[in-house]
Amino acid sequence: MIRPRLSSACARRFSTKPDDPKPLMPPTPPPPPESRNLSLLQRFQTKLVREAEAIEEMRKNPTAPTAHPVFKYEAKLDARIKELERVEFERKAAGLKTKLGPVAMRMRSGLSGVLDSEKNELERQALLKEFGAKGQFDDLKEIARKGDKLWTAKEAMTPSQTSPLVPNIPGKSLSGVETDIHTLIKGKRASLVTFAFTAMGEPHIKSYLQPFQTEFSNNPAVGIVQLNVEEDWAKKWALTLFTPWIRRKVPVQMHGNYLIHTGDISSERNRIGMGNRLLGWVHLVDASGSVRWSAHGPAKEGELKTLLESTRSLLSSSLQ
């Protein structure tokens, strides 16, 4: 049988062989997940920085019309606490007997507002804000980012009128006596008050303390008060356990001025600029109890020079 011959067009039409696919452009590969995540993290970090700057600006200017009521209330509360502590210090300096310490006076001044729902709500918001802003590892992250020297101390003392009063933190001395900072610095023209919250901060304090003792150890008008503070109630037992070891390490003549304190002092330490608890902090306090100069971390040569010269200045001004 003779099959009819099909044209080339019909052959292509009835052919079962599929047409060759047209070459396609290769699709653009998606960006790697790391770059997408990096871009998102950068935007998120920028947003956090802007919000933190806005919050810090409101904290610095609590009287501004745009400031949050929490910061306005916080500024009033700090001013009231500072005035009460100054009055308490002046009463002690004058030899007047009083059983009201700064904490007790603060509690008494706040009793009138216990039933004030608006004030309680502001306090609750402030506590929630502080709890959410400060995590357990924030201090460690700050040191990992900036090192053990967050900033260099000032080259001169701050004026007495604008200097905060040193917090009157109570504690038990290595001699076994219950006392507080204001009692120990009473009658001193200049005092070096140090704060250690962890073992990491002890070498920092030592770098300031040794030159200070070499210069003023024989001067009765100069005082030294050291505080070892544990704010975490869960670690209170550890500080109690190590107290005998601390007693052996500290010279006997310093036992009466070395205080052990357990309990939260975050509001007091933040008021005088002690933000990071992993670092050691030192404060030069004048005869009125005002913090005239502060430093932290390992001492620099310029900082030691300022500390010693400022102490001599306080001693000479007190003699005039």
Coordinates of C-alpha atoms in Angstrom, one line a residue, residues 49-62 71 129:
V49 CA 18.7 53.6 68.9
R50 CA 16.2 56.4 68.0
E51 CA 13.8 55.2 70.7
A52 CA 16.6 55.1 73.3
E53 CA 17.7 58.6 72.3
A54 CA 14.2 59.9 72.7
I55 CA 13.8 58.3 76.1
E56 CA 17.2 59.6 77.3
E57 CA 16.2 63.1 76.1
M58 CA 13.0 62.9 78.1
R59 CA 14.9 61.7 81.1
K60 CA 17.4 64.6 80.9
N61 CA 14.6 67.1 80.5
P62 CA 11.8 65.9 82.7
F71 CA 10.1 61.1 84.2
K129 CA 10.0 50.2 82.3

